[in-house]
PDB file of N, CA and C in Angstrom:
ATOM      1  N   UNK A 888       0.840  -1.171   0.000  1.00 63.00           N
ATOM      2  CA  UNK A 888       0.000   0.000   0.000  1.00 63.00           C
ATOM      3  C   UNK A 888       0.887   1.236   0.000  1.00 63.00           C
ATOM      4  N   UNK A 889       0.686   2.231  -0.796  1.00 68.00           N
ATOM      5  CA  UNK A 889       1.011   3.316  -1.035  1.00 68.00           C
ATOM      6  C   UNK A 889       0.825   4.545  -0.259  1.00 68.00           C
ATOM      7  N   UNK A 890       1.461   5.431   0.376  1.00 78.00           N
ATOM      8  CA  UNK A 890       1.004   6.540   1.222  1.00 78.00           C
ATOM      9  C   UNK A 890       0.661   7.692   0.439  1.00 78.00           C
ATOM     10  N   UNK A 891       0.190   8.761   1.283  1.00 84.00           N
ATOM     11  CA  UNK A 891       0.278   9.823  -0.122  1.00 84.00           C
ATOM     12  C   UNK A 891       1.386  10.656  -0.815  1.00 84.00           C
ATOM     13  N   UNK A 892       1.410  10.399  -2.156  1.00 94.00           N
ATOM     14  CA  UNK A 892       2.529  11.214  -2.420  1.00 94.00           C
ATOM     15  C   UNK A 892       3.056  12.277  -2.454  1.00 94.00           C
ATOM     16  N   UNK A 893       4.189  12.869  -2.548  1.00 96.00           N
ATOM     17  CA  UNK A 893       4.663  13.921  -2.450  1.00 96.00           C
ATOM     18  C   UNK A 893       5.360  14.763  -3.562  1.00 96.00           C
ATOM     19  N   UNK A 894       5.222  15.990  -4.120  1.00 97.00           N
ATOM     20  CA  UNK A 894       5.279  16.413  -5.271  1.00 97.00           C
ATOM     21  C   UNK A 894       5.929  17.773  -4.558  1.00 97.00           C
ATOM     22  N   UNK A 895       7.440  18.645  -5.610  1.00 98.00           N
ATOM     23  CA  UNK A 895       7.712  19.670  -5.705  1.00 98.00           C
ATOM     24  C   UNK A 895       7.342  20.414  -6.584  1.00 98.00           C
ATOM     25  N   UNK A 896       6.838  20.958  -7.139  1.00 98.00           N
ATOM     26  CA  UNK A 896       6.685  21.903  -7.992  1.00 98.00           C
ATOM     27  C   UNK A 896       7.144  23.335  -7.818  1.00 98.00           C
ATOM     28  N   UNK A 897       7.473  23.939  -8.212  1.00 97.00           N
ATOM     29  CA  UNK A 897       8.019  25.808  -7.927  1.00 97.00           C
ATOM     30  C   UNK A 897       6.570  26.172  -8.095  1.00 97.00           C
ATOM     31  N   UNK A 898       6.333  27.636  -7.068  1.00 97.00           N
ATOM     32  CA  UNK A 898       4.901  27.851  -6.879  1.00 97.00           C
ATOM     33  C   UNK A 898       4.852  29.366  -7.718  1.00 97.00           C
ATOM     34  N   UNK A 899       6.188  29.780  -8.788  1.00 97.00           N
ATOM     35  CA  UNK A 899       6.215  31.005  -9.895  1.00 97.00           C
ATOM     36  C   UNK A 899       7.148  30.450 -10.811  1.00 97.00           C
ATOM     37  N   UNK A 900       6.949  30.813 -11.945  1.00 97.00           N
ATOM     38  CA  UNK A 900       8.387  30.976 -12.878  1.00 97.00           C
ATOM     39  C   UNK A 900       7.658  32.055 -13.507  1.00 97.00           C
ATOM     40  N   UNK A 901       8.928  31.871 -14.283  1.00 97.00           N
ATOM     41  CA  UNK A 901       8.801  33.028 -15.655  1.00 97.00           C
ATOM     42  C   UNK A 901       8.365  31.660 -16.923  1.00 97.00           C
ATOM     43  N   UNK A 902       7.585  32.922 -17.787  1.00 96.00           N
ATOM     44  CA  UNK A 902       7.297  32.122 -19.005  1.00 96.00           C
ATOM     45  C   UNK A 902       8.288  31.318 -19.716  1.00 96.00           C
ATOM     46  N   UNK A 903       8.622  30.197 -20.655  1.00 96.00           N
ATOM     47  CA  UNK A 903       9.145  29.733 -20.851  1.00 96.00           C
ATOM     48  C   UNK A 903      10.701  29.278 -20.474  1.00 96.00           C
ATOM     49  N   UNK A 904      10.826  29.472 -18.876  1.00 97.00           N
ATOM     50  CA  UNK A 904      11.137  28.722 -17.874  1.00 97.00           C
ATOM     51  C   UNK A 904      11.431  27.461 -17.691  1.00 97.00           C
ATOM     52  N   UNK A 905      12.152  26.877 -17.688  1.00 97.00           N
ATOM     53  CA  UNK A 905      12.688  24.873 -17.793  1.00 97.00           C
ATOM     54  C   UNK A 905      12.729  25.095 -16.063  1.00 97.00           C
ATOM     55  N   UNK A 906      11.609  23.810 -15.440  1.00 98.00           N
ATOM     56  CA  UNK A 906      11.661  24.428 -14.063  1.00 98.00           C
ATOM     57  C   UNK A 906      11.693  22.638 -13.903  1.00 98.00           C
ATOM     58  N   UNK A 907      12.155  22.663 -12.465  1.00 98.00           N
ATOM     59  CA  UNK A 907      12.432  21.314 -12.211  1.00 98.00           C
ATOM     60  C   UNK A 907      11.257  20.332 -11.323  1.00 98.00           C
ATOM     61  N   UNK A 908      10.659  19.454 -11.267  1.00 98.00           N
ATOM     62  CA  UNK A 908       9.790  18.863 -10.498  1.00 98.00           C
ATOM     63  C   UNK A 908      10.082  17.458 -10.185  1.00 98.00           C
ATOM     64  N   UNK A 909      10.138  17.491  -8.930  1.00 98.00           N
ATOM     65  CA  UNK A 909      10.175  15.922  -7.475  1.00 98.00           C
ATOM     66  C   UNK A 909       9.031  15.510  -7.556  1.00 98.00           C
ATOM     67  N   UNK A 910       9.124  14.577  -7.402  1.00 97.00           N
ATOM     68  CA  UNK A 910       8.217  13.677  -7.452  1.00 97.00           C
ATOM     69  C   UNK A 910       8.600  12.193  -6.253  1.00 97.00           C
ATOM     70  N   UNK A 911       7.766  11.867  -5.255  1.00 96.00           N
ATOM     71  CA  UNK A 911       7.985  10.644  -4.191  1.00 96.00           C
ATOM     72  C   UNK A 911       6.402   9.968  -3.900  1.00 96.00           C
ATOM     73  N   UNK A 912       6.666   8.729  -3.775  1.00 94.00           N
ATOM     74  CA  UNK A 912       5.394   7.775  -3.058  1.00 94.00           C
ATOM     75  C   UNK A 912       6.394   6.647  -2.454  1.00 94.00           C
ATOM     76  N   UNK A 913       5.378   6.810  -1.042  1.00 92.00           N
ATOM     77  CA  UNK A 913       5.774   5.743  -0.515  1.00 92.00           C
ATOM     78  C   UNK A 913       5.543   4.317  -0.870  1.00 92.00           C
ATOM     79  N   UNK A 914       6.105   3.048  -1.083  1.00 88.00           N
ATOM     80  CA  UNK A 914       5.326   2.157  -1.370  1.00 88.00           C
ATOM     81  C   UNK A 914       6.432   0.695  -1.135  1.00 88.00           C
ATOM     82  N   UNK A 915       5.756  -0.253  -0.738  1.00 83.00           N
ATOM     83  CA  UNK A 915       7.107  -1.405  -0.489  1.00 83.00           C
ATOM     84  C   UNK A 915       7.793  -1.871  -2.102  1.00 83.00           C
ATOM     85  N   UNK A 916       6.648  -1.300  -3.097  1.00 84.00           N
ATOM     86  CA  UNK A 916       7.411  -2.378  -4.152  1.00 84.00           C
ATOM     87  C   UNK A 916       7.555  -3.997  -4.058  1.00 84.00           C
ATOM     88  N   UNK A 917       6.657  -4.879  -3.851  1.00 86.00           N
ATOM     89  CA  UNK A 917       7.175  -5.890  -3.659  1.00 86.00           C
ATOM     90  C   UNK A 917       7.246  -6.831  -4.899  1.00 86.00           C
ATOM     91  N   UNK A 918       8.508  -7.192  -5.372  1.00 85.00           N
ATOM     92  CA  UNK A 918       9.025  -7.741  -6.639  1.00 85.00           C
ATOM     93  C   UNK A 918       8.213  -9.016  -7.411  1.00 85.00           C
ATOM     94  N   UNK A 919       7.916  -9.573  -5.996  1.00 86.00           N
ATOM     95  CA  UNK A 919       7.021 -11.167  -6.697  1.00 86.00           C
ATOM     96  C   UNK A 919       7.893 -11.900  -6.635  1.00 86.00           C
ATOM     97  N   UNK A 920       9.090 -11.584  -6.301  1.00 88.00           N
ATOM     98  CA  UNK A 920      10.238 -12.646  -6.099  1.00 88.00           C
ATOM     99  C   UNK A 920      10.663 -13.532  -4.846  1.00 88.00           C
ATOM    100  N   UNK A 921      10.042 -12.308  -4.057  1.00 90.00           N
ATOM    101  CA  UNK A 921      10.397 -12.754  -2.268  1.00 90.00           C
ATOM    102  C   UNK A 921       9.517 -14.055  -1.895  1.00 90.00           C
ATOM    103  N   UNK A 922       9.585 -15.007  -0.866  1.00 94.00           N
ATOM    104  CA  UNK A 922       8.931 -15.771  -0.350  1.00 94.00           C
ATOM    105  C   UNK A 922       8.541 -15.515   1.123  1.00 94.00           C
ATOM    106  N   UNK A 923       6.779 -15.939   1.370  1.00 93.00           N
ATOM    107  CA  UNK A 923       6.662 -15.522   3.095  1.00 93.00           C
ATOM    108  C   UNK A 923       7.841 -16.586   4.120  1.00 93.00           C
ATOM    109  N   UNK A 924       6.829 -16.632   4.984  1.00 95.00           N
ATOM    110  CA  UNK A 924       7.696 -17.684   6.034  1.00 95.00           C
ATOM    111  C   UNK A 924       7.573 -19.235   5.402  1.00 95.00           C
ATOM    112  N   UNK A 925       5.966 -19.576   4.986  1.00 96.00           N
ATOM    113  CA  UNK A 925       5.951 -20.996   4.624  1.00 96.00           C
ATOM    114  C   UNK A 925       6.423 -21.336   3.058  1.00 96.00           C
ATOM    115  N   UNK A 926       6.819 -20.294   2.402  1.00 95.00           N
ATOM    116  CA  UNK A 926       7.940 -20.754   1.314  1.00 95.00           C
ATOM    117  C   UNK A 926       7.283 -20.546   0.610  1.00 95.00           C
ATOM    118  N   UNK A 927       6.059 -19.772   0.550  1.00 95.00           N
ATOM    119  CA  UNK A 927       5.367 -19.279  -0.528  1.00 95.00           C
ATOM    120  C   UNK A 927       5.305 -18.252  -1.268  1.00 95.00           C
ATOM    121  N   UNK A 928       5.552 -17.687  -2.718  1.00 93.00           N
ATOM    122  CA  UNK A 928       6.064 -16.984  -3.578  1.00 93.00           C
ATOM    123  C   UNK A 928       4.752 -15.483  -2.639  1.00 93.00           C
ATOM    124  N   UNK A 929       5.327 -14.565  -2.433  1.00 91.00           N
ATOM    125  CA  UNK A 929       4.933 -13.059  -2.244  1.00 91.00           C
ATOM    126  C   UNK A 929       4.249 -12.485  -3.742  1.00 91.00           C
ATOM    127  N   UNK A 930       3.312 -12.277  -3.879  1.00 90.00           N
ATOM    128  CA  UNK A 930       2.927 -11.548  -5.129  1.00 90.00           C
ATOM    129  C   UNK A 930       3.132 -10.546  -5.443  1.00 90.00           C
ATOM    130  N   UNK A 931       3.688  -9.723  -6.921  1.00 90.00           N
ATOM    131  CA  UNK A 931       4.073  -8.929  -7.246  1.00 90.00           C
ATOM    132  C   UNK A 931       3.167  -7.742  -7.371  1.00 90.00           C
ATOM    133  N   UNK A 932       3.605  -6.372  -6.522  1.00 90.00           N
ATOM    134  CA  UNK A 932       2.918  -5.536  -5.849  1.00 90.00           C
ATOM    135  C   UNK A 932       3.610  -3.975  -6.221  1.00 90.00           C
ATOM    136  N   UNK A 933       3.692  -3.565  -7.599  1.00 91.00           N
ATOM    137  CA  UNK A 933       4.760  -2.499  -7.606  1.00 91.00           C
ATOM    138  C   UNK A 933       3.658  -1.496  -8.221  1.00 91.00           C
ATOM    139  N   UNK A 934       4.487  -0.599  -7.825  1.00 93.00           N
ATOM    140  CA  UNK A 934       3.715   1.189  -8.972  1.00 93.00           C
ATOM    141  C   UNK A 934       4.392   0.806 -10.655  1.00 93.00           C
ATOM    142  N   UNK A 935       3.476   0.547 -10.837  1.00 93.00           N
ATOM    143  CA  UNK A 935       4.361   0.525 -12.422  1.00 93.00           C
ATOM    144  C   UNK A 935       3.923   1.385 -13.524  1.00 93.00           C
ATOM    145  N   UNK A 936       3.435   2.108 -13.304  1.00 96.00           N
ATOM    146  CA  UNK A 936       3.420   3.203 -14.224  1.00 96.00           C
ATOM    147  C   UNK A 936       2.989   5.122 -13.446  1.00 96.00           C
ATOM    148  N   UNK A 937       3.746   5.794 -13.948  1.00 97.00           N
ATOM    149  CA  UNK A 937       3.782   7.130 -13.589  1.00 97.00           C
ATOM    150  C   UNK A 937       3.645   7.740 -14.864  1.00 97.00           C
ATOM    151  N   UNK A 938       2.711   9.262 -14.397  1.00 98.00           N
ATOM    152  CA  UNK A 938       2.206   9.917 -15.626  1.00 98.00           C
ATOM    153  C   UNK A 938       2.486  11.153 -14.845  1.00 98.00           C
ATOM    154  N   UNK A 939       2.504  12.151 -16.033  1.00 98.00           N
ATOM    155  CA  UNK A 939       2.478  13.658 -15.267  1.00 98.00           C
ATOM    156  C   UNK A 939       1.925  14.264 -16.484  1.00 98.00           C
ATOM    157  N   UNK A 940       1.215  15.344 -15.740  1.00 97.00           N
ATOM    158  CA  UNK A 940       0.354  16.252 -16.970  1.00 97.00           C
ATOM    159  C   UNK A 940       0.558  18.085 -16.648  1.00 97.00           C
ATOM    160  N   UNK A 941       0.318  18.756 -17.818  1.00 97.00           N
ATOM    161  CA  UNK A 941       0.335  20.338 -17.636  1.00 97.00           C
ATOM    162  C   UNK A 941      -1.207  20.665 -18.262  1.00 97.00           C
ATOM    163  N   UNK A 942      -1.787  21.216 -17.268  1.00 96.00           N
ATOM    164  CA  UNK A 942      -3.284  21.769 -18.039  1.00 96.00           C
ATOM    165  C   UNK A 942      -3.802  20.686 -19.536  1.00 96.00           C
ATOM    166  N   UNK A 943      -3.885  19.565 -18.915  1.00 96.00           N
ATOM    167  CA  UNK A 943      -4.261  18.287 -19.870  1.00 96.00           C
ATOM    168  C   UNK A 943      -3.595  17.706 -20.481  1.00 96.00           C
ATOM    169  N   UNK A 944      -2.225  18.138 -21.058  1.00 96.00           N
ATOM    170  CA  UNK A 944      -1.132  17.434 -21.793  1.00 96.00           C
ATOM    171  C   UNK A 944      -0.055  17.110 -21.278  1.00 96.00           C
ATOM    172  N   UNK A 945       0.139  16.026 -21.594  1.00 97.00           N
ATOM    173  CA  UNK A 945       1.197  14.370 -20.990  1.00 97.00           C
ATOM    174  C   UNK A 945       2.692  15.655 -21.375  1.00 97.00           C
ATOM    175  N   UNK A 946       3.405  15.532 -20.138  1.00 96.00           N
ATOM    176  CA  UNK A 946       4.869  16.028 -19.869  1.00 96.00           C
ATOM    177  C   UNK A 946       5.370  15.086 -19.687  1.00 96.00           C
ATOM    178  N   UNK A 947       5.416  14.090 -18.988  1.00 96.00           N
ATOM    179  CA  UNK A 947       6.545  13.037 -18.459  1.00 96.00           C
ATOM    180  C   UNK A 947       5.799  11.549 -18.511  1.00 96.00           C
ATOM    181  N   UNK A 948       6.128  10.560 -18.514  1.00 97.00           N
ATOM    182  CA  UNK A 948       5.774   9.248 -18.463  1.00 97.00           C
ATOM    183  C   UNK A 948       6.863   8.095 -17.951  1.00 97.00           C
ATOM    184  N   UNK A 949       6.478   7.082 -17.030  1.00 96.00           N
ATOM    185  CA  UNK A 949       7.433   5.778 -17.346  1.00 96.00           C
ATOM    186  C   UNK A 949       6.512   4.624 -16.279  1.00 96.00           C
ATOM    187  N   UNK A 950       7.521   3.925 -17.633  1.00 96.00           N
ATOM    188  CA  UNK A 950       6.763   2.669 -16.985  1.00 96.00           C
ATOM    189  C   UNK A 950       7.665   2.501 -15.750  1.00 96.00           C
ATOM    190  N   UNK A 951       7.588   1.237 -15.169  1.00 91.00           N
ATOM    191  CA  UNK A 951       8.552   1.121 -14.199  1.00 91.00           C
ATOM    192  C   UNK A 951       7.874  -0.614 -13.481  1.00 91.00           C
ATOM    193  N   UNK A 952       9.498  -1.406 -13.863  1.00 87.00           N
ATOM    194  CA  UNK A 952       9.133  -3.081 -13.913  1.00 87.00           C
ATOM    195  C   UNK A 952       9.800  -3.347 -12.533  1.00 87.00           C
ATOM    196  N   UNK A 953       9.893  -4.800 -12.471  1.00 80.00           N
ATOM    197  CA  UNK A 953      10.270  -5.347 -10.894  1.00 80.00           C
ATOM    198  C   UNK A 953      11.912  -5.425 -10.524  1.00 80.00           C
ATOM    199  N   UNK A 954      12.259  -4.087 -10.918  1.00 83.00           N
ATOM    200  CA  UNK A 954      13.848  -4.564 -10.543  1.00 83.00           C
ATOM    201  C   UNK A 954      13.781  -2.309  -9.919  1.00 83.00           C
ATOM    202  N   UNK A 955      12.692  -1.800 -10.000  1.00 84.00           N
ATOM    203  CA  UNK A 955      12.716  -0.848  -9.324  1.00 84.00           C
ATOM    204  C   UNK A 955      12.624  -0.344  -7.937  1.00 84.00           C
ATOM    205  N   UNK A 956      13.066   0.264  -7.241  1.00 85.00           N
ATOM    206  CA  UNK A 956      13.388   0.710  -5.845  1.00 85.00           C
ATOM    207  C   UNK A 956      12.175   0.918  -5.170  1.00 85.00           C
ATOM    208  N   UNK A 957      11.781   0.305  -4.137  1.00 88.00           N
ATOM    209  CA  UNK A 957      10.823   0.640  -3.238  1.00 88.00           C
ATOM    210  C   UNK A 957      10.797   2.122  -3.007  1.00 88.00           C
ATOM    211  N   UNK A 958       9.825   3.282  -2.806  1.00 91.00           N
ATOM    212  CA  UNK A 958       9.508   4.422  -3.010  1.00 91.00           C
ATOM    213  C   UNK A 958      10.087   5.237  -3.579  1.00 91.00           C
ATOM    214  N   UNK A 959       9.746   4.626  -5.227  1.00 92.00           N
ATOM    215  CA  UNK A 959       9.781   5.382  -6.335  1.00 92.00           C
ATOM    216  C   UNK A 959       9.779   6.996  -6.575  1.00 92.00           C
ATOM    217  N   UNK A 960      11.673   7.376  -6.872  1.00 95.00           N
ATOM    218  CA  UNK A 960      11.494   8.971  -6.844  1.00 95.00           C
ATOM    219  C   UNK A 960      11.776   9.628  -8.335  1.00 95.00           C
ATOM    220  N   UNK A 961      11.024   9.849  -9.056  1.00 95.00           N
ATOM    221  CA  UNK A 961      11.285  10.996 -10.216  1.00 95.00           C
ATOM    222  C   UNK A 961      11.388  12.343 -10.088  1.00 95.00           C
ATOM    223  N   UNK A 962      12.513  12.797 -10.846  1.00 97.00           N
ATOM    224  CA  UNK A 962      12.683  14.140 -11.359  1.00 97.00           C
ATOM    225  C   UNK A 962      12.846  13.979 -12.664  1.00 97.00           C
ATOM    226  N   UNK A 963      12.206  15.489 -13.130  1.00 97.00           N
ATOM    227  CA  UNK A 963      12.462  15.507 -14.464  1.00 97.00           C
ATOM    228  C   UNK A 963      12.252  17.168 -14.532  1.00 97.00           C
ATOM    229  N   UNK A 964      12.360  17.377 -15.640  1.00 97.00           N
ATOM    230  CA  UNK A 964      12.242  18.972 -15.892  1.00 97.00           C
ATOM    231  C   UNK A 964      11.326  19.435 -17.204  1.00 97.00           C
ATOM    232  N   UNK A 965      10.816  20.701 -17.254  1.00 96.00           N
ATOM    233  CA  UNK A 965       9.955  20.721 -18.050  1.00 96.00           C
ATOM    234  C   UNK A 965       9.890  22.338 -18.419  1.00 96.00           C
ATOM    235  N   UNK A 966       9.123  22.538 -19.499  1.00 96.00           N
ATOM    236  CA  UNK A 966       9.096  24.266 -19.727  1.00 96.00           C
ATOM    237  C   UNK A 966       7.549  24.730 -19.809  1.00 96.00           C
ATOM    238  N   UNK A 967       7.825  25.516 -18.776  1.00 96.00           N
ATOM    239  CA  UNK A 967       6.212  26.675 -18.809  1.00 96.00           C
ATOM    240  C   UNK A 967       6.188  27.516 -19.572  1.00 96.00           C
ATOM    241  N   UNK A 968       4.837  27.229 -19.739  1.00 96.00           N
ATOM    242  CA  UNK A 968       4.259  29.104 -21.012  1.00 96.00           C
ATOM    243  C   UNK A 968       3.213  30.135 -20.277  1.00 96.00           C
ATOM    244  N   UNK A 969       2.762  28.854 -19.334  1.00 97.00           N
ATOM    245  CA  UNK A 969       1.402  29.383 -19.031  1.00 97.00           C
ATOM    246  C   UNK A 969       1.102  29.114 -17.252  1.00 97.00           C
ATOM    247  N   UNK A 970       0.368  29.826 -17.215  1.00 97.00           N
ATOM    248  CA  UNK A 970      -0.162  29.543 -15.180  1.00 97.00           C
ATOM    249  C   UNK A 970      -0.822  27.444 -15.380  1.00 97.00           C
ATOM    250  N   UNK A 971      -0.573  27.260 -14.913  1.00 97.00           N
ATOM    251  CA  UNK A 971      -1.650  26.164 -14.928  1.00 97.00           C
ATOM    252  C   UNK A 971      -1.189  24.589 -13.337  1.00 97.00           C
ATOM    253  N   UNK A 972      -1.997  24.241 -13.823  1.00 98.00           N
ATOM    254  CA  UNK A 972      -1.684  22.513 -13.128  1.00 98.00           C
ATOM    255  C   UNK A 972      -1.093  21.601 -13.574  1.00 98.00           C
ATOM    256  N   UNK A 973      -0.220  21.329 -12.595  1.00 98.00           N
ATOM    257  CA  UNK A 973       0.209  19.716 -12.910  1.00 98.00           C
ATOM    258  C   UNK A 973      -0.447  18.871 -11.851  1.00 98.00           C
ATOM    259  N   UNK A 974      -0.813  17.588 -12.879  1.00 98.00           N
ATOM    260  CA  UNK A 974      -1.459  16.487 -12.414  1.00 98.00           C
ATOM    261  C   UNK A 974      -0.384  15.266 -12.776  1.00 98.00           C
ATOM    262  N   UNK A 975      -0.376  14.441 -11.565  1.00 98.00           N
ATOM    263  CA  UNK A 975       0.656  13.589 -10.732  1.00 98.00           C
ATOM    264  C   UNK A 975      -0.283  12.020 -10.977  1.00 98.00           C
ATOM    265  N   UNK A 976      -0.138  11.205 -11.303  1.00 97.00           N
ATOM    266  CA  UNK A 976      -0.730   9.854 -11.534  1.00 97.00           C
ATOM    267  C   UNK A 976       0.326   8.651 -11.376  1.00 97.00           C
ATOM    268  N   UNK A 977       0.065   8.091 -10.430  1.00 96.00           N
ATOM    269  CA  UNK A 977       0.828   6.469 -10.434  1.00 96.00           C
ATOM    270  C   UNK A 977      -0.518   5.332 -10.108  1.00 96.00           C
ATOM    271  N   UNK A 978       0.218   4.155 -10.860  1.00 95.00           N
ATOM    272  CA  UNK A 978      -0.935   3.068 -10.921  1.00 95.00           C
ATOM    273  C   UNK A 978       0.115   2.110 -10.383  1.00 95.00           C
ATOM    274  N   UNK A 979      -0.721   1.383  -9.802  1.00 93.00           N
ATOM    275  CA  UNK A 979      -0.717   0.183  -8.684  1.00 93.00           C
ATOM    276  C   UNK A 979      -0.777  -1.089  -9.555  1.00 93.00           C
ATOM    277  N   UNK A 980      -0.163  -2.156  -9.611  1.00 92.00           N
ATOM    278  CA  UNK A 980      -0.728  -3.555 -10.297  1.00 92.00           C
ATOM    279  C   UNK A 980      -1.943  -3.722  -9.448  1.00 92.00           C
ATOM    280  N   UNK A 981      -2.444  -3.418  -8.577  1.00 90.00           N
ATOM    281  CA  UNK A 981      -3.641  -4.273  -7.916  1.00 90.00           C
ATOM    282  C   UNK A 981      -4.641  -2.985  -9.289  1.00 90.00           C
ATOM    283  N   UNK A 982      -4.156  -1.908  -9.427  1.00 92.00           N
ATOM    284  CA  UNK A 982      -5.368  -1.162 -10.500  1.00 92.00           C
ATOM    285  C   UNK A 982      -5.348  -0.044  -8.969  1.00 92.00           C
ATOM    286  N   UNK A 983      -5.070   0.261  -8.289  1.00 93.00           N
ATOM    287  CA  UNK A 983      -5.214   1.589  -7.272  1.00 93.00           C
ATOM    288  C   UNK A 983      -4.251   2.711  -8.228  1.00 93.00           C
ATOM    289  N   UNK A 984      -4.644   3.722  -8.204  1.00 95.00           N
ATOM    290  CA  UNK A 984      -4.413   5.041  -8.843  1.00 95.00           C
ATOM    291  C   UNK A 984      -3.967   5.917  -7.331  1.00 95.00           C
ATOM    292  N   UNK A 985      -2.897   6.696  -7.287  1.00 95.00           N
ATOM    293  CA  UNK A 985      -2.550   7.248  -6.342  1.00 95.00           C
ATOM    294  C   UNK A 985      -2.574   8.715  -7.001  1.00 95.00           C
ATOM    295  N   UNK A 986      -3.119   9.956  -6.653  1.00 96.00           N
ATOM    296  CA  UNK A 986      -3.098  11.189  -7.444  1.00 96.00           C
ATOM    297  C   UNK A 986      -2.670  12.119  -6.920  1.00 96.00           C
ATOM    298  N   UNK A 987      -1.806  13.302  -7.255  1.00 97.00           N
ATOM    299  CA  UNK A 987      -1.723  14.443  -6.684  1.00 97.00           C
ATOM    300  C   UNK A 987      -1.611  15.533  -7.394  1.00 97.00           C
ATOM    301  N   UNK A 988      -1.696  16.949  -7.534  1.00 97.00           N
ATOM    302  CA  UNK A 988      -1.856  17.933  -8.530  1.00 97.00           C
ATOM    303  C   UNK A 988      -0.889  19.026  -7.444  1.00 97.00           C
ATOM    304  N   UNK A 989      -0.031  20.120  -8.291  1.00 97.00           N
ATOM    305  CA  UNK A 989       0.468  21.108  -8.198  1.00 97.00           C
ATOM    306  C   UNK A 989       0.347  22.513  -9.029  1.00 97.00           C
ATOM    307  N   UNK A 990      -0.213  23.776  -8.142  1.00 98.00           N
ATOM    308  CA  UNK A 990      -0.290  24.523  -9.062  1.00 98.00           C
ATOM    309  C   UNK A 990       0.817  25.752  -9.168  1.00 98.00           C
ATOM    310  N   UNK A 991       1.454  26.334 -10.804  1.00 98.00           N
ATOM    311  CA  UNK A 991       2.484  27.309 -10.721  1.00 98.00           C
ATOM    312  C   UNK A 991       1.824  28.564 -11.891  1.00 98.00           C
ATOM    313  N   UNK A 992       2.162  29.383 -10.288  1.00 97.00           N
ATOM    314  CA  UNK A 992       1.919  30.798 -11.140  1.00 97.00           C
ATOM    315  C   UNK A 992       3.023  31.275 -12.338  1.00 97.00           C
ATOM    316  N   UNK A 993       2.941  31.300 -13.662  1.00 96.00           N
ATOM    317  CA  UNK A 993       3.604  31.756 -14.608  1.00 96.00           C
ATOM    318  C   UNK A 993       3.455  33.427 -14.718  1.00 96.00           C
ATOM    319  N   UNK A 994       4.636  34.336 -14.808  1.00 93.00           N
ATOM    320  CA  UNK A 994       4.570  35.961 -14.929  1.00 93.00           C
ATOM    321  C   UNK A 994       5.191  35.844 -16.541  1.00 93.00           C
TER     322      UNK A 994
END
């Protein structure tokens, strides 16, 4: 299970601005590889896909398979034109959606 995530965003830039954004969720990641106590295979339990959006259009994407780090951290960078939202999306193999949104004032 996933906690809620945590997102940086800068809360101004300037217009066409390359500004940087963090991105964290907590989550065990569990590979599907591990076994419990009675020797039975652990089922595979990871975030495997992350999305990021600006006022409706896809900025960043990745998948992400079973050899990734328990609480999954992205950065990436991106360029503003405009005031708007970013919207934060990771999906769960069980199908749980974890969401968070950031908003930056553009001058």
């Amino acid at each position: 299970m996933a906690s809620k995530p945590r997102v940086k965003v800068p809360k101004t830039a300037s217009a066409g601005e390359v500004i940087t954004i963090k991105t964290l969720i907590s989550h065990n990641m569990e590979s599907g590889q591990r076994k419990d106590k009675e020797g039975n295979l652990i089922p595979r339990k990871i975030i495997n896909k992350f999305t990021a959006e600006f006022n409706g259009q896809p900025v960043f994407s990745a998948d992400m398979h079973g050899a990734v780090s328990a609480n999954p951290y992205m950065e990436f960078t991106a360029k503003v034109q405009e005031s708007g939202t970013f919207k934060f999306a990771w999906v769960d193999d069980d199908g749980s959606v974890y969401e968070a949104d950031a908003n930056i004032e553009v001058s």
